[in-house]
C-alpha cells in the first residue's frame, strides 16, 4: 500500500516539474511511510526527490532507531544530536537528495505544516532554494480513500456514534458544558477510540450560536438547544459528527430552524455523486437556508474533507470546482447561528461511491427532545 | 497581569529595534492576551506593534465574537470570511499596525509556531518584509514564572504525582505498555488534569532504551525496568515527571545504572541556584554518568524549561550560558539507555528560588520494585 502511494506521489512530483518535496513529521509522511512522530521542536524532515531516488530523512538521533525499524519506505537517515544541532545533517541530506539536474527546480513544502524554523533551515542548507506549496498536490492524492482507509473511517464513525448515544442519554438540567464534554470524551475513549479527533464542542443555549464556542461553565436549562460536535480517531483515521438536541421543548423558532438545517443537510447530501463539485454541494445546502431568509446566519462552509486529519480537501464551498471521484470523504454540515439565541448544526460524514454517495454517519437526525 | 506582561513585551520589542511581532494562536498569544484558540488551518494572527499602539488581530469571522469577549488585551479586529479568504484582512491589519516609522524595521515571527502559510501571507501583505525569530525574545520573558504561574505548576505536579502513584500500584506481569498508558491517562484525568501535558511514554524492558519509544503491545515480564514519563496540564500550566520502576528484581546492572542515574539527577539538582546556567546543570549531571563510563548512553540534554508548554527555555545543555533567575522552571532528567537491554530516566521539575532551588516534584526516587 505505502509503496503504491509513494510511486503515485513521486510521479506527481516529476509531472509538476519539482525537485521533490520536504515533509514534516505529520500526516502526509505517515500516509507515505507509516512513520508517526511527536512533532516537537527538534528538526525532523523527510526529503523525497522527484527522480525516484531513495528519500532522505533528517532526524533527531534519539528517534533514529525507532524510525528505521518502523518505516515502510526505504530511507537514508541523517541523524543529528542535540549537542551539534541539525544544520550539518540537513545540508548532507539536501546534497544527497538533489543532484544537479534537480537543483534548478522548486522544492514543494507543506505550507500548513512546515514552520518558519524548518523553512529557514532549508534556505540555509540550499542557498537560492525556491519553494512552492505541496499541500494541494498531496491533498489531492489523499482525497480519494482506498478500501482499507474507508474501513478505518467507518470504524471511527461507529465508535463516535456509540459514544454520542451514551452521552446524550446522560444530559440533564444543571449539568455544565464542561461536564458533558468530559463525559463525551470518556465515552469516546470507552467506545474504542485511540483519541478524540479534536476537542469536542458543546454549545448550549446562546453559546450554540458560536460555531467555535469553547466549552464553558454554563449549565443547561430547560428549553436549551445543545450543539454537540465530536469525533473519534481509530487506527489513524477520524470521524466527525454534529447533532443538535433539545433539553425540554424548545421555542417554536428553534424547531423551525432545526427543520430548515435538516432540510439543508439532506439537500447537500442529496446532490452528492461522482463528478459533483464542492461548490455544488455547498450551493445545494446553502440554497435551502438562503431561500428561507436565514442565509446571513449560515456563516461557514458547508463541509470539508477528512480522513487522517479532521480537515482535508475538498472544501464544500464556492470556488471548489474540482469534480469529486468515488472514495472521496467529506462532511456536510450546514448550520444556522442566531446570536444571543441558539445555534443548530447537523453534520454527516459522506463518501462518494461508484454510482452515488453514502452517509457513513447514520445517527438519527430527527430532533431529540430530552425530558427536562 | 496580562497588561504587565504586555508592557514588558512591547518594551523588549522596541529595545530590539523591531517593527513588532506577529503571533500565532498559540501559547505566546495566550500568555499575553488570555486568548485560546483551536490552531487550525484558517489564518489567525495577532500583530503587536513595537510603538505601543493597539494590537491588530486577523481572525476568522466565526471566531471574532468569542475572541473579542475573552481577550484581556485591547485589540483591533480584522475578521475574514471563508468565502473571501484572509488576504484583504491581513493587508488592512498590516497597514493599520505599522506606520512609516516602523515599516523599515524587521518583524519578529515565531519560528517554531508560524507556518509557511502565514509567512507567505505576510510577505504578500507586506512586500519587502524582513523577519527575525521572535522565539528567544518571548521565551526569555516567559522563562521566569510569577507566583500565580508557579501555583498552577505546583497543582499540575500534585495531580500527576497522585496519578503516577495510583498507576504504579496497578502494574502487573502480562499487562501491555498500551494498557498501562491508558490507565495512566485515565488516572491523570481523574486526579484533576485538564489534559495530559503530552502523550505519556511507557518504555518497558528493551523498549526503555529508546527515550522516545511509542507505547506498544509489548507485555511486561518479571525483571523488566519500566520507564514512565508523563505530565498533567492544569489551568494552562504543565508538569512533567519520569520515574523508572522495576517489575520483580532486576538484573544487577540495572540496579547499578539506576543508582548512577539517580546520582546524576541529584548532582544536576544540587548545583541549581540563582545565576547558574543550563550548561552548568547539564555538566553536573552528565559528569556523574561520564565518570562512570556510561557517557555515550546518555543521549539527550539534561533538561528543558517548561510552563505553558512542555518544552520551553532554558535548555539544560552545553551552550546554554545564560544565568538563570529566580522563578525559572525546568526539568532535570538524566538517563542511561542501553540498546537491547533497558533504559533508566529520573526526571524532576525544578524552580530556581531566591536563595537556591526547589524540586516541585517530590515523588519517591528510590527504585520501586513491584512484586512480580
XYZ file of C-alpha atoms in Angstrom:
744
model
C 0.000 0.000 0.000
C 2.640 2.507 1.088
C 4.753 1.611 -1.950
C 1.853 2.303 -4.347
C 1.132 5.620 -2.678
C 4.810 6.527 -2.854
C 5.024 5.688 -6.557
C 1.919 7.740 -7.380
C 3.378 10.551 -5.328
C 6.812 10.584 -6.978
C 5.131 10.508 -10.387
C 3.060 13.561 -9.420
C 6.201 15.395 -8.234
C 8.011 14.734 -11.502
C 4.960 15.709 -13.560
C 4.752 19.009 -11.678
C 8.415 19.730 -12.555
C 9.508 19.819 -8.910
C 12.856 18.869 -7.398
C 10.932 16.951 -4.784
C 9.149 17.572 -1.540
C 10.139 18.132 2.073
C 7.701 16.536 4.518
C 7.185 17.408 8.161
C 6.615 14.567 10.680
C 2.845 14.824 10.207
C 0.014 13.147 8.359
C 1.491 13.243 4.848
C 4.648 11.487 5.963
C 2.590 8.956 7.908
C 0.485 8.365 4.786
C 3.560 7.610 2.701
C 5.832 5.851 5.202
C 3.776 4.709 8.172
C 6.023 6.848 10.397
C 4.380 8.603 13.347
C 6.254 11.157 15.408
C 5.799 13.504 18.291
C 6.027 16.698 16.235
C 8.199 18.629 18.658
C 10.743 21.374 18.355
C 13.600 19.200 17.102
C 14.003 19.444 13.332
C 12.602 16.301 11.708
C 12.114 16.295 7.972
C 11.860 13.775 5.142
C 13.042 14.772 1.691
C 11.590 12.892 -1.266
C 13.385 13.560 -4.563
C 11.275 13.619 -7.707
C 13.700 11.340 -9.577
C 12.688 8.312 -7.519
C 15.978 8.016 -5.660
C 15.772 6.922 -2.027
C 14.215 9.526 0.302
C 16.469 11.192 2.877
C 15.369 11.701 6.454
C 16.874 14.270 8.818
C 16.047 13.049 12.297
C 16.976 13.655 15.932
C 19.416 10.933 16.962
C 17.096 9.700 19.680
C 14.321 8.976 17.126
C 16.570 7.216 14.636
C 16.337 3.603 15.789
C 12.587 3.561 16.075
C 12.045 5.267 12.711
C 14.391 2.882 10.925
C 12.548 -0.058 12.457
C 9.087 1.301 11.633
C 9.236 2.949 8.226
C 7.603 1.084 5.357
C 9.663 3.221 2.960
C 13.386 2.751 2.424
C 15.131 5.864 3.746
C 18.643 7.259 4.001
C 18.900 8.576 7.562
C 20.766 11.731 8.605
C 20.582 11.743 12.416
C 21.678 14.726 14.478
C 22.414 15.156 18.186
C 21.252 17.948 20.495
C 24.841 18.984 21.105
C 25.596 19.735 17.434
C 22.198 20.735 16.067
C 20.607 19.791 12.738
C 22.342 22.121 10.236
C 25.052 19.722 9.114
C 22.715 16.733 8.821
C 20.251 18.794 6.789
C 22.959 20.047 4.427
C 24.149 16.474 3.893
C 20.607 15.267 3.225
C 19.950 18.038 0.694
C 23.249 17.266 -1.058
C 22.414 13.555 -1.154
C 18.844 14.041 -2.341
C 19.219 16.563 -5.129
C 21.665 16.091 -7.968
C 22.469 18.930 -10.378
C 19.526 18.106 -12.664
C 17.065 18.698 -9.809
C 18.804 21.697 -8.238
C 17.158 24.276 -10.503
C 13.628 23.094 -9.815
C 11.443 24.308 -6.955
C 11.002 22.253 -3.799
C 7.455 21.630 -2.609
C 6.937 22.243 1.116
C 3.820 21.812 3.228
C 2.528 25.331 3.807
C 0.193 24.239 6.599
C 2.745 22.012 8.398
C 6.233 23.368 7.769
C 7.208 26.063 10.220
C 9.415 29.064 9.609
C 12.037 27.164 11.631
C 12.294 24.429 9.010
C 11.960 26.840 6.087
C 14.870 28.955 7.289
C 16.928 25.806 7.883
C 16.204 24.651 4.325
C 17.158 28.084 2.970
C 20.484 27.817 4.800
C 21.107 24.264 3.560
C 20.131 25.101 -0.019
C 21.111 28.659 -0.963
C 18.853 30.019 -3.690
C 16.096 27.474 -2.971
C 12.676 28.214 -4.447
C 9.653 26.681 -2.750
C 6.063 26.009 -3.746
C 3.103 24.756 -1.761
C 2.975 20.958 -1.517
C -0.411 20.912 0.217
C -2.709 20.811 -2.850
C -0.567 18.170 -4.544
C -0.608 15.787 -1.597
C -4.147 16.642 -0.565
C -5.390 15.542 -3.972
C -3.606 12.226 -3.662
C -5.022 11.718 -0.176
C -8.542 12.892 -1.017
C -9.615 9.572 -2.514
C -9.595 6.846 0.121
C -8.929 3.187 -0.599
C -10.901 0.312 0.945
C -8.551 -0.052 3.922
C -8.874 3.631 4.716
C -12.666 3.585 4.386
C -12.867 0.619 6.738
C -10.977 2.582 9.386
C -13.156 5.633 8.886
C -16.282 3.525 9.221
C -14.953 2.059 12.454
C -14.251 5.604 13.705
C -17.850 6.538 12.827
C -19.272 3.544 14.727
C -17.213 4.498 17.775
C -18.307 8.118 17.884
C -21.940 7.247 17.255
C -21.919 4.775 20.129
C -20.362 7.397 22.381
C -22.767 10.103 21.231
C -25.787 7.964 22.013
C -24.488 7.138 25.507
C -23.617 10.771 26.119
C -26.973 12.199 25.068
C -28.630 9.775 27.467
C -26.759 11.448 30.355
C -27.716 15.072 29.604
C -29.717 16.754 32.328
C -30.715 20.198 33.553
C -27.969 21.802 35.658
C -25.091 19.942 34.028
C -22.407 22.233 32.578
C -20.891 22.208 29.102
C -17.573 21.184 30.597
C -19.160 18.314 32.500
C -20.873 17.000 29.388
C -17.658 17.426 27.424
C -15.802 15.257 29.932
C -18.494 12.571 29.760
C -18.341 12.656 25.967
C -14.544 12.371 25.964
C -14.698 9.376 28.262
C -17.446 7.696 26.254
C -15.465 8.175 23.028
C -12.425 6.530 24.604
C -14.537 3.811 26.208
C -16.096 3.013 22.827
C -12.664 2.180 21.459
C -11.137 5.393 20.098
C -7.388 5.980 20.078
C -8.185 9.608 20.791
C -10.785 12.209 20.060
C -10.468 13.637 16.546
C -10.475 17.098 18.142
C -11.547 18.669 21.429
C -15.284 18.120 21.389
C -17.517 21.198 21.230
C -20.586 21.622 23.401
C -22.536 24.814 22.682
C -25.611 25.212 24.851
C -28.341 27.843 24.569
C -26.922 31.117 23.241
C -23.399 29.605 23.213
C -24.592 27.365 20.383
C -24.722 30.468 18.190
C -20.902 30.474 18.145
C -19.801 27.540 15.975
C -16.361 27.558 17.624
C -17.511 28.137 21.192
C -15.086 26.878 23.867
C -16.860 24.610 26.337
C -17.544 26.611 29.458
C -19.269 26.565 32.803
C -22.743 27.478 31.536
C -25.250 24.986 32.898
C -28.078 23.520 30.843
C -31.583 24.933 31.295
C -34.988 23.717 30.144
C -35.612 24.858 26.584
C -31.915 24.833 25.594
C -30.719 23.610 22.263
C -27.334 21.907 22.699
C -24.945 21.579 19.746
C -22.596 18.595 20.125
C -19.676 18.316 17.681
C -17.263 15.432 18.187
C -15.226 12.719 16.567
C -13.166 9.614 17.191
C -9.774 8.550 15.856
C -9.314 4.869 15.032
C -6.143 3.409 13.514
C -5.110 6.845 12.342
C -8.428 7.809 10.728
C -11.127 10.051 12.094
C -14.870 10.628 12.169
C -16.604 13.968 12.699
C -20.277 14.329 13.581
C -22.549 17.050 14.912
C -26.010 16.669 16.316
C -28.164 19.319 17.973
C -30.519 18.160 20.717
C -33.163 19.926 22.793
C -33.443 19.791 26.571
C -37.182 20.092 27.057
C -39.421 21.563 24.401
C -37.628 24.424 22.628
C -39.243 27.642 21.403
C -41.119 27.348 18.096
C -38.395 29.227 16.181
C -35.840 26.636 17.295
C -37.933 23.808 15.841
C -38.380 25.792 12.637
C -34.650 26.425 12.328
C -33.888 22.790 13.150
C -36.136 21.561 10.355
C -34.551 24.025 7.970
C -30.987 22.922 8.814
C -32.040 19.303 8.449
C -33.519 20.080 5.030
C -30.250 21.796 4.059
C -28.266 18.792 5.299
C -30.451 16.466 3.228
C -30.215 18.743 0.182
C -26.415 18.863 0.401
C -26.157 15.095 0.745
C -28.811 14.581 -1.907
C -26.732 16.021 -4.737
C -23.604 14.006 -3.892
C -22.472 11.667 -6.691
C -19.289 11.175 -8.741
C -18.231 14.335 -10.593
C -20.143 16.681 -8.259
C -18.039 19.623 -7.019
C -17.676 21.027 -3.516
C -19.190 24.269 -4.774
C -22.306 22.436 -5.958
C -22.745 20.603 -2.654
C -22.391 23.923 -0.846
C -24.864 25.624 -3.158
C -27.438 22.868 -2.643
C -27.319 23.110 1.150
C -26.941 26.876 1.281
C -29.772 27.409 -1.193
C -32.276 25.888 1.229
C -31.179 28.215 4.033
C -30.974 31.302 1.834
C -34.401 30.684 0.357
C -35.804 30.758 3.882
C -34.201 34.131 4.689
C -31.611 32.755 7.156
C -28.709 32.946 4.695
C -26.745 35.501 6.695
C -26.778 33.179 9.732
C -25.052 30.299 7.932
C -21.564 31.680 8.454
C -19.254 28.850 7.409
C -18.628 26.476 4.521
C -20.976 23.504 4.151
C -18.247 20.951 4.824
C -14.682 19.736 4.496
C -12.784 16.634 3.540
C -11.491 14.388 6.315
C -9.500 11.193 6.757
C -6.182 11.103 8.588
C -6.910 14.686 9.599
C -10.126 16.369 10.597
C -9.715 18.981 7.885
C -8.583 17.819 4.465
C -9.582 18.618 0.914
C -12.100 19.007 -0.674
C -13.859 22.072 0.714
C -17.607 22.269 0.301
C -17.714 25.946 -0.627
C -17.892 28.379 -3.517
C -14.791 28.110 -5.695
C -14.294 24.379 -5.021
C -14.767 23.417 -8.637
C -12.925 20.141 -8.931
C -15.132 17.117 -9.706
C -15.065 14.564 -6.887
C -14.132 10.947 -7.528
C -15.511 7.827 -5.829
C -13.780 7.266 -2.476
C -13.720 10.964 -1.581
C -14.818 11.563 2.023
C -16.148 14.847 3.391
C -18.629 16.328 5.807
C -21.948 18.006 5.055
C -22.688 20.269 7.996
C -24.938 23.257 7.403
C -25.829 25.397 10.411
C -27.810 28.433 11.443
C -26.498 30.612 14.268
C -28.753 33.244 15.814
C -26.639 35.482 18.069
C -27.905 35.652 21.635
C -30.449 32.919 20.973
C -29.226 29.493 19.834
C -27.487 27.561 17.075
C -28.278 24.429 15.088
C -25.824 22.305 13.115
C -26.324 18.820 11.696
C -23.190 17.170 10.335
C -22.792 13.904 8.479
C -19.758 12.110 7.018
C -20.198 11.305 3.323
C -18.308 9.116 0.865
C -18.742 9.348 -2.883
C -19.445 5.868 -4.280
C -19.269 4.437 -7.804
C -22.859 5.408 -8.540
C -23.824 7.978 -5.912
C -22.882 8.685 -2.337
C -23.396 7.198 1.087
C -23.627 8.746 4.533
C -21.211 6.901 6.816
C -22.913 8.505 9.803
C -26.365 7.088 10.425
C -27.182 8.568 13.831
C -30.826 9.708 13.976
C -31.450 13.176 12.631
C -34.911 13.970 13.960
C -34.812 16.455 16.850
C -34.166 14.549 20.071
C -36.050 16.225 22.918
C -34.610 15.156 26.267
C -37.151 15.373 29.112
C -36.229 18.435 31.193
C -1.193 40.561 34.962
C -1.638 40.424 31.183
C -1.147 44.202 30.988
C 2.183 43.990 32.829
C 3.361 41.187 30.576
C 2.253 43.155 27.526
C 4.105 46.279 28.642
C 7.303 44.333 29.336
C 6.916 42.710 25.947
C 6.385 45.905 23.941
C 9.383 47.453 25.701
C 11.504 44.457 24.660
C 10.318 44.790 21.038
C 11.219 48.465 20.904
C 14.582 47.829 22.550
C 15.364 45.173 19.942
C 14.612 47.708 17.168
C 11.762 45.655 15.737
C 8.613 46.833 13.942
C 6.691 44.479 16.170
C 5.767 40.832 16.348
C 3.241 38.574 14.644
C 1.851 35.935 16.992
C 0.184 32.664 16.070
C -2.854 31.481 18.079
C -0.604 29.542 20.467
C 0.966 29.823 23.890
C 2.649 33.217 23.461
C -0.607 34.872 22.459
C -2.392 33.146 25.331
C 0.319 34.391 27.692
C -0.187 37.995 26.580
C -3.931 38.115 25.928
C -5.595 35.149 27.622
C -6.880 34.081 24.182
C -7.035 30.341 23.474
C -7.788 29.035 20.001
C -8.115 25.850 18.075
C -4.998 26.364 15.946
C -6.494 25.167 12.689
C -5.889 25.901 9.050
C -7.688 29.250 8.967
C -5.256 32.153 9.180
C -5.357 33.623 12.689
C -2.664 36.082 13.673
C -2.135 38.881 16.166
C 0.163 41.754 15.256
C 1.692 43.716 18.113
C 3.390 46.947 17.006
C 6.501 47.988 18.905
C 5.286 51.580 19.289
C 2.649 50.554 21.823
C -0.319 51.220 19.540
C -3.255 48.827 19.861
C -2.534 45.291 18.578
C -4.328 44.142 15.423
C -5.885 40.704 15.158
C -6.652 38.951 11.867
C -9.263 36.368 12.701
C -11.746 34.025 11.016
C -15.177 35.667 11.222
C -16.585 32.766 13.180
C -14.005 33.267 15.985
C -14.448 37.012 16.215
C -17.214 37.322 18.818
C -15.638 34.922 21.266
C -12.177 36.456 20.970
C -13.494 39.977 21.472
C -15.356 38.834 24.580
C -12.376 36.929 26.002
C -9.232 38.916 25.299
C -7.664 40.720 28.238
C -5.797 42.925 25.732
C -7.480 45.651 23.718
C -7.357 44.606 20.059
C -8.390 45.979 16.683
C -10.084 43.058 14.922
C -9.848 42.282 11.204
C -12.253 39.386 10.661
C -12.402 37.468 7.388
C -14.938 35.028 5.946
C -14.277 31.680 4.254
C -15.783 32.978 1.020
C -13.295 35.840 0.621
C -10.185 34.496 2.344
C -7.793 36.322 4.676
C -5.598 38.348 2.268
C -7.542 41.593 2.428
C -7.980 41.493 6.213
C -4.278 40.820 6.685
C -3.268 43.681 4.387
C -5.564 46.031 6.300
C -4.156 44.871 9.643
C -0.563 45.362 8.495
C -1.408 48.842 7.190
C -3.116 49.745 10.469
C -0.363 48.342 12.677
C 2.769 49.710 11.066
C 3.193 53.382 10.310
C 6.053 54.624 8.109
C 8.473 54.858 11.048
C 8.090 51.108 11.745
C 7.996 49.933 8.119
C 11.761 49.721 7.711
C 12.302 47.557 10.778
C 12.162 43.761 10.827
C 9.087 41.920 12.081
C 9.623 39.199 14.673
C 7.773 35.945 13.914
C 7.606 32.744 15.927
C 9.878 30.323 14.103
C 8.513 27.304 15.968
C 4.820 28.263 15.587
C 4.371 30.273 12.404
C 3.868 28.114 9.361
C 4.965 28.792 5.816
C 1.282 29.516 5.116
C 1.297 32.551 7.407
C 4.790 33.634 6.379
C 3.856 33.709 2.693
C 0.656 35.584 3.544
C 2.669 38.179 5.486
C 5.115 38.515 2.579
C 2.176 39.226 0.257
C 0.622 41.742 2.665
C 3.927 43.497 3.320
C 6.171 43.499 0.237
C 9.826 43.677 1.206
C 9.172 42.452 4.756
C 12.204 41.274 6.731
C 11.630 38.811 9.544
C 13.586 37.675 12.585
C 12.950 34.934 15.101
C 10.637 36.020 17.927
C 11.065 32.805 19.892
C 14.122 33.719 22.018
C 12.687 37.154 22.832
C 9.370 35.808 24.080
C 10.862 32.685 25.613
C 13.057 34.835 27.833
C 10.072 36.815 29.039
C 8.145 33.617 29.733
C 11.063 31.773 31.341
C 10.628 33.407 34.733
C 7.297 32.458 36.281
C 5.322 34.662 38.632
C 3.580 33.399 41.780
C 0.287 32.712 40.007
C 2.054 30.634 37.379
C 4.048 28.681 39.970
C 0.874 27.883 41.880
C -0.626 26.350 38.753
C 2.521 24.379 38.016
C 2.561 23.050 41.579
C -1.053 21.968 41.211
C -0.145 20.214 37.946
C 2.684 18.428 39.784
C 0.382 17.254 42.584
C -2.060 15.901 40.004
C 0.495 13.908 38.059
C 2.139 12.552 41.191
C -1.199 11.334 42.505
C -1.893 9.668 39.167
C 1.581 8.157 38.965
C 1.258 6.575 42.401
C -2.134 5.060 41.552
C -0.839 3.849 38.198
C 2.272 2.166 39.548
C 0.071 0.284 42.013
C -1.744 -1.321 39.045
C 1.305 -2.607 37.154
C 1.439 -6.364 36.765
C 3.105 -9.044 34.687
C 1.352 -9.555 31.339
C -0.026 -6.011 31.095
C 0.976 -4.194 27.895
C 2.528 -0.758 27.500
C -0.634 0.444 25.811
C -2.797 -0.864 28.644
C -0.694 0.873 31.270
C -0.681 4.038 29.164
C -4.484 4.048 29.107
C -4.640 3.537 32.880
C -2.172 6.376 33.368
C -4.141 8.704 31.072
C -7.324 7.979 32.979
C -5.664 8.435 36.366
C -4.205 11.784 35.266
C -7.648 12.984 34.197
C -9.280 11.526 37.319
C -6.769 13.370 39.503
C -7.982 16.662 38.092
C -5.960 17.432 34.955
C -7.403 19.418 32.057
C -5.384 17.160 29.802
C -2.137 15.259 29.739
C 0.840 17.523 29.089
C 1.811 15.131 26.271
C 1.084 11.545 25.245
C 2.559 9.596 28.130
C 5.513 7.323 27.380
C 5.805 3.795 28.713
C 9.056 2.065 27.766
C 9.329 -1.456 29.133
C 12.348 -3.761 29.055
C 14.440 -3.108 25.924
C 11.895 -0.501 24.738
C 13.021 1.668 27.648
C 16.336 2.105 25.827
C 14.541 4.370 23.311
C 13.744 7.627 25.109
C 11.034 8.424 22.538
C 9.571 4.929 22.258
C 5.918 4.833 21.144
C 3.840 2.785 23.556
C 3.264 -0.603 22.005
C 1.841 -4.043 22.597
C 4.864 -5.465 24.443
C 3.714 -7.044 27.690
C 5.573 -6.680 30.970
C 7.776 -9.546 32.169
C 9.444 -10.252 35.504
C 12.751 -8.415 35.690
C 11.623 -5.539 33.443
C 12.538 -1.967 34.113
C 9.639 0.281 33.058
C 10.257 3.951 32.233
C 7.155 6.089 32.811
C 7.216 9.673 31.512
C 4.057 11.717 31.949
C 2.574 15.056 32.881
C -0.635 16.881 33.687
C -1.979 20.209 32.462
C -3.809 22.372 34.994
C -5.182 25.847 34.236
C -2.897 26.107 31.242
C 0.314 25.015 33.004
C 2.013 21.653 32.911
C 4.070 19.223 34.941
C 6.500 16.644 33.539
C 7.881 13.733 35.537
C 9.669 10.475 34.814
C 10.183 7.560 37.132
C 11.656 4.161 36.319
C 10.302 1.192 38.257
C 11.218 -2.491 38.343
C 8.781 -5.381 37.973
C 10.415 -8.006 40.133
C 14.083 -7.892 40.994
C 16.048 -6.550 38.015
C 19.493 -7.701 36.909
C 22.397 -6.274 38.932
C 23.468 -3.976 36.075
C 20.009 -2.385 36.105
C 20.330 -1.547 39.799
C 23.791 -0.159 39.210
C 22.603 2.022 36.325
C 19.585 3.135 38.350
C 21.780 4.307 41.217
C 24.026 6.121 38.760
C 21.134 7.963 37.088
C 19.762 8.890 40.496
C 23.177 10.254 41.488
C 23.253 12.261 38.237
C 19.742 13.571 38.928
C 20.798 14.638 42.428
C 24.013 16.201 41.117
C 22.118 18.214 38.495
C 19.593 19.452 41.022
C 22.296 20.027 43.595
C 24.020 22.802 41.668
C 20.801 24.734 40.943
C 20.732 28.262 42.375
C 20.270 31.790 41.007
C 22.834 32.656 38.298
C 23.568 29.004 37.446
C 23.455 28.270 33.688
C 21.791 25.423 31.829
C 25.226 24.315 30.654
C 26.417 24.016 34.246
C 23.404 21.980 35.318
C 23.973 19.689 32.340
C 27.663 19.349 33.131
C 26.948 18.446 36.755
C 24.537 15.639 35.851
C 26.445 14.447 32.812
C 29.730 14.406 34.687
C 28.460 11.701 37.053
C 27.448 9.490 34.156
C 30.578 10.131 32.121
C 32.828 9.422 35.085
C 31.221 6.003 35.337
C 31.872 5.163 31.681
C 28.234 5.351 30.563
C 28.578 8.783 28.934
C 27.806 7.571 25.419
C 24.478 6.140 26.626
C 23.162 9.474 27.915
C 21.933 10.645 24.516
C 19.892 13.762 25.266
C 20.127 17.067 27.088
C 19.762 17.011 30.867
C 16.531 19.002 30.839
C 14.347 21.744 29.429
C 12.266 24.644 30.626
C 8.514 24.157 30.945
C 5.414 26.119 31.911
C 2.569 26.749 29.459
C 4.343 24.319 27.148
C 6.197 21.123 27.868
C 9.325 22.416 26.151
C 10.350 25.985 26.824
C 13.622 27.738 27.508
C 16.090 27.295 29.142
C 17.800 24.176 27.815
C 19.975 22.220 30.215
C 22.766 21.560 27.743
C 26.176 22.728 26.581
C 25.970 26.221 25.108
C 23.127 27.326 27.380
C 25.171 30.045 29.019
C 22.575 32.482 30.254
C 22.376 32.840 34.055
C 19.018 31.695 35.410
C 16.874 33.986 37.553
C 14.596 33.036 40.466
C 11.247 31.775 39.172
C 12.773 29.849 36.261
C 11.280 26.351 35.937
C 12.929 23.421 34.181
C 13.378 19.684 34.302
C 16.436 17.704 35.395
C 16.155 14.324 33.718
C 19.355 12.406 33.112
C 19.049 8.924 31.614
C 21.079 5.945 30.514
C 19.859 3.882 27.548
C 21.436 0.514 26.850
C 20.238 -0.687 23.425
C 18.602 -4.097 23.524
C 18.645 -4.135 27.322
C 16.840 -1.391 29.234
C 16.714 2.322 29.962
C 16.583 4.416 33.126
C 15.474 8.046 33.399
C 14.624 10.011 36.542
C 13.063 13.416 35.918
C 12.197 16.151 38.368
C 10.670 19.622 37.936
C 12.839 22.360 39.441
C 12.287 26.025 40.226
C 15.099 28.452 40.971
C 14.336 30.289 44.232
C 15.711 33.477 45.758
C 18.486 31.591 47.533
C 18.723 28.205 45.830
C 16.323 25.871 44.091
C 13.452 23.582 44.947
C 12.190 20.375 43.373
C 8.465 20.761 42.747
C 8.249 17.016 42.176
C 8.659 15.054 45.384
C 7.669 11.559 44.266
C 9.981 8.945 45.803
C 13.181 8.334 43.899
C 14.427 5.066 45.367
C 13.908 2.124 42.996
C 10.376 0.803 43.419
C 10.369 -2.975 42.937
C 6.845 -4.192 42.196
C 6.290 -7.832 43.231
C 6.270 -9.900 40.011
